[in-house]
mmCIF file of C-alpha atoms in Angstrom:
data_model
loop_
_atom_site.group_PDB
_atom_site.id
_atom_site.type_symbol
_atom_site.label_atom_id
_atom_site.label_comp_id
_atom_site.label_asym_id
_atom_site.label_seq_id
_atom_site.Cartn_x
_atom_site.Cartn_y
_atom_site.Cartn_z
ATOM 1 C CA MET A 9 14.858 -7.957 -8.062
ATOM 2 C CA THR A 10 18.169 -6.257 -8.567
ATOM 3 C CA ASP A 11 17.107 -3.318 -10.664
ATOM 4 C CA SER A 12 15.730 -0.344 -8.686
ATOM 5 C CA SER A 13 13.522 0.522 -11.816
ATOM 6 C CA LEU A 14 11.445 -2.590 -10.947
ATOM 7 C CA PHE A 15 10.751 -1.283 -7.561
ATOM 8 C CA ARG A 16 8.295 1.644 -6.699
ATOM 9 C CA PRO A 17 8.495 2.801 -3.048
ATOM 10 C CA ARG A 18 5.170 2.698 -1.238
ATOM 11 C CA ARG A 19 6.491 3.221 2.275
ATOM 12 C CA SER A 20 3.826 5.847 2.917
ATOM 13 C CA VAL A 21 0.510 6.049 1.265
ATOM 14 C CA LEU A 22 -1.755 8.857 2.495
ATOM 15 C CA TYR A 23 -5.527 8.979 2.272
ATOM 16 C CA MET A 24 -6.766 12.474 1.188
ATOM 17 C CA PRO A 25 -10.479 13.330 1.173
ATOM 18 C CA SER A 26 -11.120 14.532 -2.297
ATOM 19 C CA SER A 27 -13.995 16.796 -1.295
ATOM 20 C CA ASN A 28 -11.432 19.015 0.509
ATOM 21 C CA GLU A 29 -9.695 21.175 -2.089
ATOM 22 C CA ARG A 30 -7.398 22.637 0.458
ATOM 23 C CA ALA A 31 -6.203 19.118 1.507
ATOM 24 C CA LEU A 32 -5.583 18.239 -2.155
ATOM 25 C CA GLU A 33 -3.498 21.398 -2.599
ATOM 26 C CA LYS A 34 -1.448 20.705 0.578
ATOM 27 C CA ALA A 35 -0.817 17.075 -0.529
ATOM 28 C CA LYS A 36 1.437 18.435 -3.405
ATOM 29 C CA THR A 37 4.056 19.299 -0.761
ATOM 30 C CA ILE A 38 3.738 16.218 1.405
ATOM 31 C CA ALA A 39 6.554 13.730 1.041
ATOM 32 C CA ALA A 40 4.321 10.639 0.816
ATOM 33 C CA ASP A 41 5.258 8.000 -1.726
ATOM 34 C CA GLY A 42 1.689 7.824 -2.685
ATOM 35 C CA LEU A 43 -1.765 9.317 -2.355
ATOM 36 C CA ILE A 44 -5.187 7.853 -2.165
ATOM 37 C CA LEU A 45 -7.610 10.428 -3.453
ATOM 38 C CA ASP A 46 -10.677 9.276 -1.484
ATOM 39 C CA LEU A 47 -14.168 9.227 -2.830
ATOM 40 C CA GLU A 48 -15.424 6.790 -0.283
ATOM 41 C CA ASP A 49 -15.470 6.838 3.532
ATOM 42 C CA ALA A 50 -13.968 10.357 3.922
ATOM 43 C CA VAL A 51 -16.680 11.941 1.719
ATOM 44 C CA ALA A 52 -20.294 12.676 2.653
ATOM 45 C CA PRO A 53 -22.987 11.531 0.260
ATOM 46 C CA ASP A 54 -23.881 15.009 -0.857
ATOM 47 C CA ALA A 55 -20.267 15.673 -1.658
ATOM 48 C CA LYS A 56 -19.474 12.652 -3.756
ATOM 49 C CA ASN A 57 -19.877 14.390 -7.140
ATOM 50 C CA THR A 58 -17.567 17.278 -6.092
ATOM 51 C CA ALA A 59 -15.023 14.852 -4.703
ATOM 52 C CA ARG A 60 -15.010 12.940 -7.900
ATOM 53 C CA GLU A 61 -14.466 16.051 -10.050
ATOM 54 C CA ASN A 62 -11.668 17.202 -7.590
ATOM 55 C CA ALA A 63 -9.910 13.801 -7.836
ATOM 56 C CA VAL A 64 -10.065 13.721 -11.539
ATOM 57 C CA ALA A 65 -8.701 17.353 -11.840
ATOM 58 C CA ALA A 66 -5.866 16.524 -9.359
ATOM 59 C CA VAL A 67 -4.701 13.498 -11.410
ATOM 60 C CA ALA A 68 -4.918 15.538 -14.637
ATOM 61 C CA SER A 69 -3.007 18.488 -13.210
ATOM 62 C CA GLY A 70 0.375 16.831 -13.348
ATOM 63 C CA GLU A 71 1.323 18.882 -10.166
ATOM 64 C CA TYR A 72 2.061 15.994 -7.758
ATOM 65 C CA GLY A 73 5.579 15.235 -8.840
ATOM 66 C CA ALA A 74 6.759 11.584 -8.472
ATOM 67 C CA LYS A 75 3.930 10.627 -6.092
ATOM 68 C CA GLU A 76 1.879 7.655 -7.034
ATOM 69 C CA LEU A 77 -1.711 8.889 -7.491
ATOM 70 C CA THR A 78 -4.571 6.595 -6.915
ATOM 71 C CA ILE A 79 -8.316 7.199 -6.649
ATOM 72 C CA ARG A 80 -10.390 5.100 -4.146
ATOM 73 C CA ILE A 81 -13.850 4.783 -5.617
ATOM 74 C CA ASN A 82 -17.038 3.785 -3.965
ATOM 75 C CA GLY A 83 -17.920 0.140 -3.687
ATOM 76 C CA ALA A 84 -19.729 -1.887 -6.302
ATOM 77 C CA ASP A 85 -22.837 -1.901 -4.072
ATOM 78 C CA THR A 86 -23.325 1.834 -4.124
ATOM 79 C CA GLU A 87 -25.052 4.211 -6.470
ATOM 80 C CA TRP A 88 -21.767 6.073 -7.203
ATOM 81 C CA HIS A 89 -19.641 3.133 -8.318
ATOM 82 C CA ALA A 90 -20.309 3.144 -11.997
ATOM 83 C CA ASP A 91 -19.699 6.899 -12.389
ATOM 84 C CA ASP A 92 -16.572 6.600 -10.370
ATOM 85 C CA ILE A 93 -15.169 3.892 -12.529
ATOM 86 C CA ARG A 94 -15.949 5.878 -15.794
ATOM 87 C CA ALA A 95 -14.353 9.132 -14.442
ATOM 88 C CA ALA A 96 -11.247 7.571 -12.964
ATOM 89 C CA ALA A 97 -10.661 5.312 -16.041
ATOM 90 C CA ALA A 98 -10.852 8.400 -18.235
ATOM 91 C CA VAL A 99 -8.223 10.315 -16.418
ATOM 92 C CA GLY A 100 -6.018 7.357 -15.912
ATOM 93 C CA PRO A 101 -4.455 7.478 -12.426
ATOM 94 C CA ASP A 102 -1.676 5.144 -11.412
ATOM 95 C CA ALA A 103 -4.314 2.875 -9.787
ATOM 96 C CA ILE A 104 -7.957 2.578 -8.901
ATOM 97 C CA VAL A 105 -8.486 1.497 -5.293
ATOM 98 C CA VAL A 106 -11.578 -0.484 -4.593
ATOM 99 C CA PRO A 107 -12.996 -1.143 -1.148
ATOM 100 C CA LYS A 108 -14.250 -4.509 0.148
ATOM 101 C CA VAL A 109 -13.051 -6.714 -2.575
ATOM 102 C CA ASN A 110 -14.043 -10.191 -1.407
ATOM 103 C CA SER A 111 -13.613 -12.698 -4.208
ATOM 104 C CA ALA A 112 -11.636 -13.506 -7.333
ATOM 105 C CA ALA A 113 -14.901 -13.050 -9.342
ATOM 106 C CA ALA A 114 -15.166 -9.478 -8.010
ATOM 107 C CA VAL A 115 -11.679 -8.671 -9.246
ATOM 108 C CA LYS A 116 -12.400 -10.076 -12.752
ATOM 109 C CA SER A 117 -15.567 -7.959 -12.862
ATOM 110 C CA LEU A 118 -13.652 -4.866 -11.805
ATOM 111 C CA VAL A 119 -10.922 -5.544 -14.379
ATOM 112 C CA ALA A 120 -13.633 -5.896 -16.993
ATOM 113 C CA SER A 121 -15.214 -2.668 -15.950
ATOM 114 C CA LEU A 122 -11.920 -0.765 -16.191
ATOM 115 C CA GLU A 123 -11.257 -2.163 -19.595
ATOM 116 C CA ALA A 124 -14.709 -1.392 -20.817
ATOM 117 C CA ALA A 125 -14.375 2.195 -19.458
ATOM 118 C CA GLY A 126 -11.123 2.681 -21.426
ATOM 119 C CA ALA A 127 -8.688 2.744 -18.571
ATOM 120 C CA PRO A 128 -5.055 2.841 -19.871
ATOM 121 C CA ASP A 129 -2.740 -0.104 -19.229
ATOM 122 C CA LYS A 130 -0.803 1.930 -16.641
ATOM 123 C CA THR A 131 -3.845 2.173 -14.440
ATOM 124 C CA LYS A 132 -3.640 -0.748 -12.073
ATOM 125 C CA LEU A 133 -6.260 -2.158 -9.563
ATOM 126 C CA TRP A 134 -5.611 -1.990 -5.883
ATOM 127 C CA ALA A 135 -7.873 -4.305 -3.795
ATOM 128 C CA MET A 136 -8.883 -3.494 -0.227
ATOM 129 C CA ILE A 137 -8.838 -6.622 1.919
ATOM 130 C CA GLU A 138 -11.018 -5.754 4.849
ATOM 131 C CA SER A 139 -13.332 -8.613 5.746
ATOM 132 C CA PRO A 140 -12.849 -12.091 7.348
ATOM 133 C CA TYR A 141 -13.916 -13.747 4.055
ATOM 134 C CA ALA A 142 -11.434 -11.702 2.074
ATOM 135 C CA ILE A 143 -8.637 -12.664 4.513
ATOM 136 C CA LEU A 144 -9.398 -16.341 4.100
ATOM 137 C CA HIS A 145 -9.465 -15.989 0.350
ATOM 138 C CA ALA A 146 -6.740 -13.482 -0.121
ATOM 139 C CA GLU A 147 -4.569 -15.673 -2.289
ATOM 140 C CA GLU A 148 -7.497 -16.339 -4.684
ATOM 141 C CA ILE A 149 -8.225 -12.555 -4.837
ATOM 142 C CA LEU A 150 -4.679 -11.367 -5.402
ATOM 143 C CA GLY A 151 -4.003 -14.087 -7.996
ATOM 144 C CA ALA A 152 -7.111 -13.351 -9.958
ATOM 145 C CA SER A 153 -5.582 -10.762 -12.370
ATOM 146 C CA GLU A 154 -2.200 -9.337 -13.282
ATOM 147 C CA ARG A 155 -3.834 -5.905 -13.248
ATOM 148 C CA LEU A 156 -4.290 -6.218 -9.471
ATOM 149 C CA THR A 157 -0.863 -5.188 -8.153
ATOM 150 C CA VAL A 158 -1.445 -4.061 -4.531
ATOM 151 C CA ALA A 159 -3.487 -5.228 -1.539
ATOM 152 C CA VAL A 160 -4.541 -2.687 1.037
ATOM 153 C CA LEU A 161 -5.428 -3.885 4.500
ATOM 154 C CA GLY A 162 -8.572 -2.259 5.835
ATOM 155 C CA THR A 163 -7.835 -3.001 9.397
ATOM 156 C CA ASN A 164 -10.625 -0.784 10.880
ATOM 157 C CA ASP A 165 -13.283 -2.864 9.022
ATOM 158 C CA LEU A 166 -11.550 -6.025 10.062
ATOM 159 C CA VAL A 167 -11.616 -5.026 13.624
ATOM 160 C CA LYS A 168 -15.291 -4.288 13.370
ATOM 161 C CA GLU A 169 -16.280 -7.538 11.534
ATOM 162 C CA LEU A 170 -14.065 -9.753 13.888
ATOM 163 C CA PHE A 171 -15.881 -8.238 16.954
ATOM 164 C CA ILE A 172 -12.502 -7.355 18.472
ATOM 165 C CA ASP A 173 -10.879 -4.135 19.808
ATOM 166 C CA HIS A 174 -8.004 -2.016 18.697
ATOM 167 C CA VAL A 175 -5.250 -2.786 21.258
ATOM 168 C CA PRO A 176 -1.538 -1.933 21.371
ATOM 169 C CA GLY A 177 0.334 -4.716 19.609
ATOM 170 C CA ARG A 178 -2.725 -5.737 17.522
ATOM 171 C CA GLU A 179 -2.526 -9.274 18.919
ATOM 172 C CA PRO A 180 -6.258 -9.972 17.944
ATOM 173 C CA LEU A 181 -5.383 -9.053 14.256
ATOM 174 C CA ARG A 182 -2.074 -10.968 14.101
ATOM 175 C CA THR A 183 -3.433 -13.842 12.146
ATOM 176 C CA SER A 184 -5.192 -11.598 9.620
ATOM 177 C CA LEU A 185 -2.146 -9.470 9.031
ATOM 178 C CA GLN A 186 0.098 -12.468 8.530
ATOM 179 C CA LEU A 187 -2.324 -14.208 6.140
ATOM 180 C CA ALA A 188 -2.438 -11.130 4.021
ATOM 181 C CA VAL A 189 1.371 -10.912 3.862
ATOM 182 C CA LEU A 190 1.525 -14.622 3.002
ATOM 183 C CA ALA A 191 -1.087 -14.158 0.215
ATOM 184 C CA ALA A 192 0.810 -11.197 -1.201
ATOM 185 C CA ARG A 193 4.110 -12.977 -1.209
ATOM 186 C CA ALA A 194 2.564 -16.144 -2.712
ATOM 187 C CA THR A 195 1.127 -14.124 -5.646
ATOM 188 C CA GLY A 196 3.896 -11.629 -6.136
ATOM 189 C CA LYS A 197 1.880 -8.607 -5.041
ATOM 190 C CA VAL A 198 2.558 -5.576 -2.816
ATOM 191 C CA VAL A 199 0.728 -5.413 0.489
ATOM 192 C CA LEU A 200 0.139 -2.202 2.571
ATOM 193 C CA ASP A 201 -0.614 -2.254 6.251
ATOM 194 C CA GLY A 202 -3.819 -0.510 7.597
ATOM 195 C CA VAL A 203 -4.087 2.809 9.210
ATOM 196 C CA TYR A 204 -3.175 3.873 12.720
ATOM 197 C CA ASN A 205 -5.979 5.867 14.171
ATOM 198 C CA ASP A 206 -4.543 7.737 17.208
ATOM 199 C CA VAL A 207 -2.642 10.380 15.312
ATOM 200 C CA LYS A 208 -1.308 12.040 18.532
ATOM 201 C CA ASN A 209 0.126 8.879 19.925
ATOM 202 C CA GLU A 210 3.614 8.944 18.432
ATOM 203 C CA GLU A 211 5.036 6.183 20.418
ATOM 204 C CA GLY A 212 2.149 3.835 19.561
ATOM 205 C CA TYR A 213 2.406 4.798 15.925
ATOM 206 C CA ALA A 214 6.160 4.106 15.812
ATOM 207 C CA ALA A 215 5.633 0.712 17.348
ATOM 208 C CA GLU A 216 2.954 -0.178 14.810
ATOM 209 C CA VAL A 217 5.254 0.862 11.970
ATOM 210 C CA LEU A 218 7.955 -1.325 13.340
ATOM 211 C CA GLN A 219 5.547 -4.233 13.554
ATOM 212 C CA GLY A 220 4.501 -3.819 9.929
ATOM 213 C CA VAL A 221 8.078 -3.850 8.759
ATOM 214 C CA GLN A 222 8.751 -6.932 10.884
ATOM 215 C CA TYR A 223 5.717 -8.692 9.489
ATOM 216 C CA GLY A 224 6.796 -8.028 5.961
ATOM 217 C CA PHE A 225 4.469 -5.209 4.785
ATOM 218 C CA ASP A 226 5.703 -3.052 1.921
ATOM 219 C CA GLY A 227 4.420 0.159 3.487
ATOM 220 C CA LYS A 228 1.597 1.654 5.415
ATOM 221 C CA THR A 229 -1.581 3.503 4.657
ATOM 222 C CA LEU A 230 -1.914 6.794 6.648
ATOM 223 C CA ILE A 231 -4.623 9.228 7.609
ATOM 224 C CA HIS A 232 -2.540 12.302 8.623
ATOM 225 C CA PRO A 233 0.433 14.029 7.037
ATOM 226 C CA ALA A 234 2.308 14.032 10.348
ATOM 227 C CA GLN A 235 2.539 10.151 9.987
ATOM 228 C CA VAL A 236 4.539 10.310 6.747
ATOM 229 C CA PRO A 237 8.044 10.747 8.089
ATOM 230 C CA GLY A 238 7.691 7.756 10.419
ATOM 231 C CA ALA A 239 6.538 5.431 7.663
ATOM 232 C CA ASN A 240 9.133 6.746 5.159
ATOM 233 C CA GLU A 241 11.950 6.039 7.685
ATOM 234 C CA GLY A 242 10.560 2.832 9.011
ATOM 235 C CA PHE A 243 9.966 1.162 5.662
ATOM 236 C CA ALA A 244 13.265 2.234 4.137
ATOM 237 C CA PRO A 245 16.526 0.319 4.607
ATOM 238 C CA SER A 246 18.723 1.826 7.245
ATOM 239 C CA GLU A 247 22.266 3.017 6.646
ATOM 240 C CA GLU A 248 23.457 -0.040 8.468
ATOM 241 C CA ALA A 249 21.365 -2.340 6.302
ATOM 242 C CA VAL A 250 22.611 -0.869 3.191
ATOM 243 C CA ALA A 251 26.295 -1.109 4.364
ATOM 244 C CA GLY A 252 25.718 -4.690 5.392
ATOM 245 C CA ALA A 253 24.121 -5.561 1.965
ATOM 246 C CA ASN A 254 27.044 -4.042 0.162
ATOM 247 C CA GLY A 255 29.556 -5.846 2.262
ATOM 248 C CA LEU A 256 27.762 -9.204 1.960
ATOM 249 C CA ILE A 257 27.651 -8.956 -1.827
ATOM 250 C CA GLU A 258 31.336 -7.855 -1.924
ATOM 251 C CA ALA A 259 32.286 -10.941 0.147
ATOM 252 C CA TRP A 260 30.147 -13.193 -2.148
ATOM 253 C CA ASN A 261 31.727 -11.827 -5.247
ATOM 254 C CA SER A 262 35.186 -12.382 -3.854
ATOM 255 C CA GLY A 263 34.499 -15.988 -2.790
ATOM 256 C CA ASN A 264 35.466 -17.630 -5.983
ATOM 257 C CA GLY A 265 32.930 -20.339 -5.566
ATOM 258 C CA GLY A 266 34.082 -21.507 -2.188
ATOM 259 C CA VAL A 267 32.382 -21.198 1.229
ATOM 260 C CA VAL A 268 31.859 -17.555 2.034
ATOM 261 C CA THR A 269 31.398 -15.998 5.378
ATOM 262 C CA TYR A 270 30.473 -12.337 6.359
ATOM 263 C CA ASN A 271 30.507 -10.990 9.816
ATOM 264 C CA GLY A 272 31.066 -14.636 11.076
ATOM 265 C CA LYS A 273 27.986 -15.959 9.281
ATOM 266 C CA MET A 274 27.866 -18.319 6.305
ATOM 267 C CA VAL A 275 26.529 -16.603 3.115
ATOM 268 C CA GLU A 276 24.393 -18.489 0.677
ATOM 269 C CA SER A 277 22.812 -17.354 -2.594
ATOM 270 C CA LEU A 278 19.446 -16.620 -0.855
ATOM 271 C CA HIS A 279 21.260 -14.141 1.390
ATOM 272 C CA VAL A 280 22.789 -12.419 -1.692
ATOM 273 C CA GLU A 281 19.225 -12.104 -3.188
ATOM 274 C CA SER A 282 17.870 -10.446 -0.153
ATOM 275 C CA ALA A 283 20.891 -8.076 -0.053
ATOM 276 C CA ARG A 284 20.335 -7.133 -3.601
ATOM 277 C CA ARG A 285 16.638 -6.476 -2.844
ATOM 278 C CA THR A 286 17.708 -4.162 0.016
ATOM 279 C CA LEU A 287 19.974 -2.242 -2.300
ATOM 280 C CA ALA A 288 17.314 -2.021 -5.012
ATOM 281 C CA ILE A 289 14.825 -0.588 -2.474
ATOM 282 C CA ALA A 290 17.375 1.920 -1.289
ATOM 283 C CA ALA A 291 18.276 3.025 -4.786
ATOM 284 C CA ALA A 292 14.651 3.477 -5.718
ATOM 285 C CA ILE A 293 13.999 5.542 -2.678
ATOM 286 C CA ALA A 294 17.144 7.680 -3.420
ATOM 287 C CA GLN A 295 15.711 8.387 -6.891
ATOM 288 C CA LEU A 296 12.753 10.096 -5.281
ATOM 289 C CA GLY A 297 15.067 12.958 -4.153
#
């Protein structure tokens, strides 16, 4: 990937309860790369219809700038699912986010439902991976359809179903996190880390963002606007990384086919590919303004 047009930043993807009109209005000014307009967990049963109408209106408004707009619908086992699919497909957000996707068959069924509802080609499918079974079958799930482009880790549900606790460092979740990243890389999909619940713990949040970067996630899902700057900075290449990538590529290009070193280290084509990816990411972020 050397062309920034092929990369869409998803450093920060913020959940917004679609039943809250004030929150949706505020979201227009938040510097998140993407929004998940939520019809599911953040919405009470008696507010589901209102939330659906608000989310559709938000997508149709064209007032959210370059933000990637997605709608998280209710699960296939709920009474709201079919209406959510129809409404979301009709307005054509960037993606439809589906909770608790546990199999390749479920992906294929969802894609068929989107197509039957007339969703435009630009409307992709994001699958939430949030159960032990889904983790163990993540490669099959993510490889089931080209329309599925992003995996979203549902770490709160994973913690519940694994009978473990949220602890600093997420040691009990390490295997699940790493398997999700492996599956995404094996299938060429984007993978977003789960949410950090303690919104007032800035130090803990910063540590978890850094962990997500180190594990290879493309970005992080968020539950509060105050978390956006940390994710945007953490998942963006630093100035040092960009300078290093430029220097490495310059050294490679001047090598004339011989052995190339940069900063005392041997440079191979794989290092050049990584450097070009860093520059593509930085360029795409810069285009956001």
